[in-house]
Amino acid sequence: MSDHDAQSARIDSILTEDRVFEPPADFAAAAHVGSLDAYRAEHARSLADPEGYWGEAAQALEWFTPWTRVLEGGFPEPRWFPGARTNLCHNAVDRHVAAGHGEEVALIWEGEPAAAGTDGGPEVRRLTYAGLQRETAQLASALQRLGVHKGSVVTIYMGMVPELAIAVLACARLGAVHSVIFGGFAAHAIADRVDDADSRIVLTCDGAWRRGHVVPLKATVDEATTMTDRIERVVVLRRCANAVDMKPGRDLWWDDVVATGDPHFPCAPMESEDLLFLLYTSGSTGKPKGIRHTTGGYMVHTNLTARLVFDLRPDAGHVFWCTADVGWVTGHSYVLYGVLTNRVPTLMYEGAPNAPAEDRLWAIVARHRVTHFYTAPTAIRAFRKWGDEHPKAHDLSSLRVLGTVGEPINPDAWIWYRDVIGGGRCPVVDTWWQTETGGHMITPLPGATPTVPGSCTLPFFGVDAAIVNERGEELPHGTGGLLAIRRPWPGMLRGIHGDHGRFLTTYFKRIPGMYFAGDGARRDARGYFWIMGRVDDVINVAGHRLGTMEVESALVSHPAVVEAAVVGMPHELKGQGIAAFVTLKRGFDPSPALRAQLVQHVAHEIGAIAKPDVVRFTDALPKTRSGKIMRRLLRDVAAGQETTQDTTTLEDFSVLARLRAGDEE
Ligand code: WTA
C-alpha cells in the first residue's frame, strides 16, 4: 500500500469506528459497579434521592461534626453538608495514620534527571502517610508563624516535586486557601492572580527540571514582584542548585522555614463550605477567573469519583498515575485529593515525557508497577507519533485502567491507547469534566459501561446532564446543542473569586435554571454523550484551556500591534492550535522576524502554552457593520476552509478575500 492508500484506509477506519467495547468480564466481576444495569439503577436512585445518595457517599470520609442537612438550596449557590466540619488533609493523610496505615506509601515521586539517583537510575522518593503527616504539619505550622492563617491565600508556583503536594496539603491542614499556578505561566500571570486573590505569600522553587533544562521559577516570581506590591514573603525550595537572588526580609529558604514548624500541628476543623482553593482558569474575557472550591462537597465528589471511575481500592496493590501537573484541576483532584482520600498511592513525575527519551513514561509504569494511568488525548497522540517501539520496550502488564481527560479524543487515538498501552485488556475511561465541576461528570465506569471510542458515555451518579437549547428545552438524541447540568452536584464551583456577577452570567444566565458548561455536545441513539467542543471563546490547546481574548490582549500590548484576533484551528497533535490575525501600526512592516517577536511576546506575557502556531498579518480584520470581529470567518480561514458562513454583514469583503488568499506579507 502506498502512504496515501494507507492513510485513506486509516481515515476510513476512523470514520467507521463504531465498535463497542464491553467491560472485560473478570474486571466487571470484581468492580465496585459491575454492570450497566447496576449503573442505571444507581443513577436513577441518585437522582430520585440526591440527599440520600450523597449522604451515604459522605460516610466514606471522616467528619469532626456531622451535617445538619446534605443539601441546602439550589443553583446558583447550593450548600453541601451545612453544619458539618472536616478537613481534607485529615481525610487524605491523618485518617490513614490513625487507622494504622502510617507506614504505607502515600506518594511515589520520580525526578526527571535520568541518572541522579543513588543506584544510577533516576531519583525516586517514597513518602508514607506518616511522613506526609509530619511534613504537612511542620509546613502548616511554619506558615502560620509567617502570618498565614485560616482563609489566607497562599500562592504556590512550583515544579512537580513532593513538596508541591506537601504545600497543597499543608494549606488544607491549616485552613489556608491554596492558589496553585502552573509552572509554565509567566510573571504577569502570577502577578494578576496574586492581586486578584490578595495573596501575600508565594511558595516556589529555585527551578524546575524540564527536558534537561532548568526552568527558573524563582526568577519569574522575582519579575512578578515588580508588577505587584502584594508579595511580602517568598519561600524558596532548593531543587536544582540553581543560583537565585534572595531578597533579605522577603525571601526565605524552605528548609529554614520548615525547621521552625511543629511536626504535630493538628488539622484545623473547617466548615463544609469554607474555601479550600482558588484555581484560575480561562474564560471568554481577557482576565482568567478564580474558580472557588469549598471543602466538604469537593472532598466527597473527588473521593467517590476517583474510587468508582478508576475502580480504586486500598490494599489491592494499586498505584495511580495521573500525568497532569498539579497546577491544573486534574492534578488537584486526581493526583492529590481523590486518590489520597482513597488510600491508594499516587505517583508524581517531575519532568517531560520525552526526557531523556521517548519511552520515559513507560519506563516509569514498569518500574513502579503502575495500575492506573490517566492522561490527555494530546499526550496520547504524541506517544503514538513517537512510535510503538517505546511502549513495547517495557513491561506494561501492571496496567488495569486507562483514563483520558481534557479534550475530545479522536477514535483512532483511543483505539491505539487501548491496544498498544492497555494491551487490549484495560477499560478506557474518557472522563468529561471541568475546573468548575471539581470532579468527573460524564464518564464510563470501567466495570459497567460499554465504551465507544470518542464518547464520554454517561453521566456519573447524581449528575443530571442534558443537551438543551438556549431556552433549556431538552433536544432529541442525535441533535447537537448546549451541554447543561440541571441540578447541583457536590464538587461544583461556589463562585468566581471577587466577581459574583460574572459567575452568574457565565454559568447560570445563559440557560435559565441550569449550569451551562460552555461546551457543545450531542447524545447518540444509546444516550451516550459526545462532546463537540467549546461554544464560547475558549480554546483547548493540548488539553489546556486558553481564552482567545487573553492571547489577544497579550498581542495588542506589543508596540507594533494595533489590533489582534485569535481563534482556534485544527492541530494534528494539540487538538487545537492558536491562529492570530494581527494588524500593525504605521511604521511597522510584516516580517518573519516580527512574527517571531510577537510569538515570544505572548510567551513572555502569558507563558509558552499560549504561543500562537500561526501569525497572519492583515490590513484589517473582517468585522460586522456594528464593529464585531467575525471570528467564525477567521476560524474558517485558519482551518484553510472555504467559508460557508453568511457574509452579507461583512463590512469589507476584500478583507476576507485577502486573508483567504494568504497574501499576508
Ligand atoms: C474539555 C479539565 C471532551 C471541555 C478537567 C471542557 C473535554 C474543558 C473532556 C474543561 C473530555 C474536558 N472530552 N472534552 N473527556 N474533558 N474537556 O477546565 O471543553 O481545564 O469544557 O478541565 O475541557 O477544561 P478544564
XYZ file of C-alpha atoms in Angstrom, residues 1-225:
225
model
C 0.000 0.000 0.000
C 1.292 3.474 -0.784
C 1.434 6.009 2.032
C -1.568 7.673 0.565
C -3.584 4.452 0.463
C -2.548 3.609 3.980
C -3.724 6.996 5.103
C -7.078 6.699 3.345
C -7.571 3.278 4.875
C -6.843 4.738 8.257
C -9.271 7.587 7.712
C -11.953 5.122 6.630
C -11.385 3.103 9.745
C -11.731 6.251 11.852
C -14.936 7.271 10.197
C -16.405 3.826 10.500
C -15.162 3.231 14.033
C -18.320 2.219 15.807
C -17.135 -0.785 17.741
C -18.454 -1.154 21.252
C -16.067 -2.396 23.906
C -17.692 -4.280 26.737
C -16.006 -4.203 30.139
C -13.882 -7.367 30.470
C -15.914 -9.978 32.380
C -13.278 -10.636 35.033
C -12.869 -6.911 35.620
C -16.624 -6.408 35.910
C -16.960 -9.328 38.314
C -14.704 -7.649 40.870
C -15.620 -3.999 40.201
C -17.394 -1.551 42.519
C -20.054 -1.154 39.829
C -20.174 -4.295 37.729
C -22.866 -3.888 35.084
C -24.768 -1.343 33.046
C -27.949 -2.344 34.858
C -26.303 -1.703 38.202
C -25.148 1.689 36.901
C -28.631 2.568 35.660
C -30.325 1.560 38.883
C -27.860 3.514 40.993
C -28.026 6.550 38.704
C -31.819 6.566 38.939
C -31.620 6.292 42.721
C -29.058 9.093 42.937
C -31.382 11.431 41.039
C -34.516 10.337 42.857
C -32.917 10.862 46.259
C -29.825 13.043 45.964
C -29.605 13.727 49.671
C -29.762 10.033 50.481
C -27.234 9.199 47.803
C -24.637 11.858 48.658
C -25.186 11.451 52.386
C -24.154 7.827 52.017
C -21.191 8.734 49.831
C -20.018 11.153 52.504
C -19.862 8.317 55.062
C -16.703 7.079 53.362
C -14.932 10.081 54.895
C -14.421 11.393 58.405
C -16.196 14.462 59.713
C -15.457 16.195 63.014
C -19.052 17.402 63.263
C -21.957 15.884 61.317
C -24.042 17.870 58.825
C -27.496 19.133 59.617
C -28.570 18.546 56.019
C -26.894 17.058 52.985
C -28.008 19.792 50.592
C -29.496 23.184 51.245
C -30.692 25.454 48.458
C -30.048 25.062 44.768
C -28.393 26.781 41.825
C -26.511 29.019 41.757
C -25.350 28.667 45.347
C -26.206 25.344 46.927
C -24.712 24.492 50.307
C -23.488 20.949 50.659
C -23.245 19.337 54.099
C -24.034 22.559 56.002
C -23.187 22.388 59.689
C -20.510 19.746 59.117
C -16.843 20.202 59.904
C -13.997 18.266 58.431
C -10.519 18.713 56.971
C -9.223 17.486 53.637
C -5.691 16.871 54.885
C -7.114 14.846 57.748
C -9.001 12.678 55.273
C -6.116 12.374 52.817
C -3.416 11.731 55.394
C -4.047 11.721 59.158
C -7.062 9.446 58.981
C -4.939 6.715 57.387
C -2.212 7.126 60.005
C -4.765 6.867 62.812
C -6.142 3.681 61.238
C -2.710 2.035 61.371
C -1.564 2.656 57.799
C 1.103 5.227 58.646
C 3.947 3.209 57.160
C 2.226 2.592 53.816
C 3.353 4.540 50.769
C 1.171 7.543 50.001
C 3.219 9.203 47.292
C 5.845 7.918 44.880
C 7.901 10.536 43.142
C 10.394 10.267 40.346
C 12.695 13.116 39.312
C 13.450 13.966 35.715
C 17.258 13.640 35.512
C 17.708 10.055 34.429
C 20.844 9.193 36.370
C 20.610 11.287 39.527
C 19.668 8.529 41.961
C 21.987 6.536 44.179
C 21.576 3.396 42.031
C 22.475 5.212 38.817
C 18.796 5.448 37.843
C 16.522 8.431 38.400
C 15.927 9.861 41.836
C 12.926 8.217 43.498
C 11.255 9.284 46.728
C 8.524 7.459 48.567
C 6.527 9.276 51.222
C 4.413 7.372 53.687
C 1.203 8.684 55.241
C 3.120 9.195 58.498
C 5.798 11.087 56.582
C 3.206 13.249 54.851
C 1.545 13.908 58.177
C 4.818 15.115 59.692
C 5.766 17.217 56.709
C 2.378 18.840 56.216
C 2.161 19.558 59.963
C 5.591 21.179 60.000
C 4.939 23.304 56.950
C 1.446 24.297 58.107
C 2.790 25.359 61.467
C 5.708 27.218 59.875
C 3.340 29.033 57.522
C 1.241 30.053 60.480
C 4.338 31.580 62.074
C 4.803 33.569 58.900
C 1.342 35.044 59.379
C -0.697 32.695 57.213
C -3.998 31.889 58.869
C -7.351 30.376 58.098
C -8.646 31.964 54.893
C -5.291 33.460 53.789
C -4.492 32.735 50.162
C -1.159 31.002 49.614
C 0.175 31.149 46.054
C 2.081 28.045 45.010
C 4.295 28.247 41.921
C 6.430 25.132 41.955
C 7.625 22.260 39.834
C 6.279 18.729 40.199
C 8.177 17.822 43.356
C 6.835 16.137 46.508
C 6.979 19.490 48.308
C 4.282 20.755 45.944
C 1.936 18.059 47.245
C 3.065 18.841 50.787
C 2.390 22.552 50.236
C -1.139 21.972 48.949
C -1.979 19.596 51.789
C -0.361 21.885 54.373
C -2.685 24.692 53.279
C -5.680 22.385 53.653
C -4.370 21.337 57.069
C -4.121 24.915 58.259
C -7.305 26.107 56.584
C -5.405 28.411 54.252
C -6.632 28.662 50.669
C -4.228 27.368 48.052
C -3.915 29.019 44.691
C -1.628 26.872 42.583
C -0.247 28.448 39.415
C 1.072 26.131 36.713
C 4.855 26.495 36.478
C 4.601 27.236 32.743
C 2.862 30.584 33.316
C 4.810 33.822 33.075
C 5.339 36.647 35.593
C 2.274 38.657 34.510
C 0.051 35.658 35.108
C 1.459 35.307 38.624
C 1.066 38.997 39.406
C -2.534 39.070 38.116
C -3.519 36.056 40.173
C -1.744 37.290 43.291
C -3.557 40.625 43.003
C -6.929 39.108 42.276
C -6.641 36.733 45.235
C -4.968 39.293 47.522
C -2.268 36.744 48.288
C 0.726 37.857 50.346
C 2.930 34.803 50.153
C 4.356 32.720 47.328
C 5.905 29.275 47.662
C 8.303 28.468 44.843
C 11.467 26.582 43.837
C 14.893 27.717 42.699
C 13.983 25.974 39.469
C 12.236 23.012 37.900
C 13.675 20.369 35.617
C 12.142 20.277 32.180
C 13.726 18.260 29.383
C 17.181 18.587 30.872
C 16.915 22.345 31.393
C 16.186 24.333 34.499
C 13.046 26.476 34.349
C 13.929 29.448 36.597
C 10.752 29.654 38.698
C 12.174 31.919 41.384
C 13.417 34.429 38.817
C 9.894 34.554 37.361
C 8.469 35.206 40.826
C 11.044 37.994 41.231
C 9.783 39.501 37.999
C 6.206 39.221 39.260
C 7.133 41.138 42.425
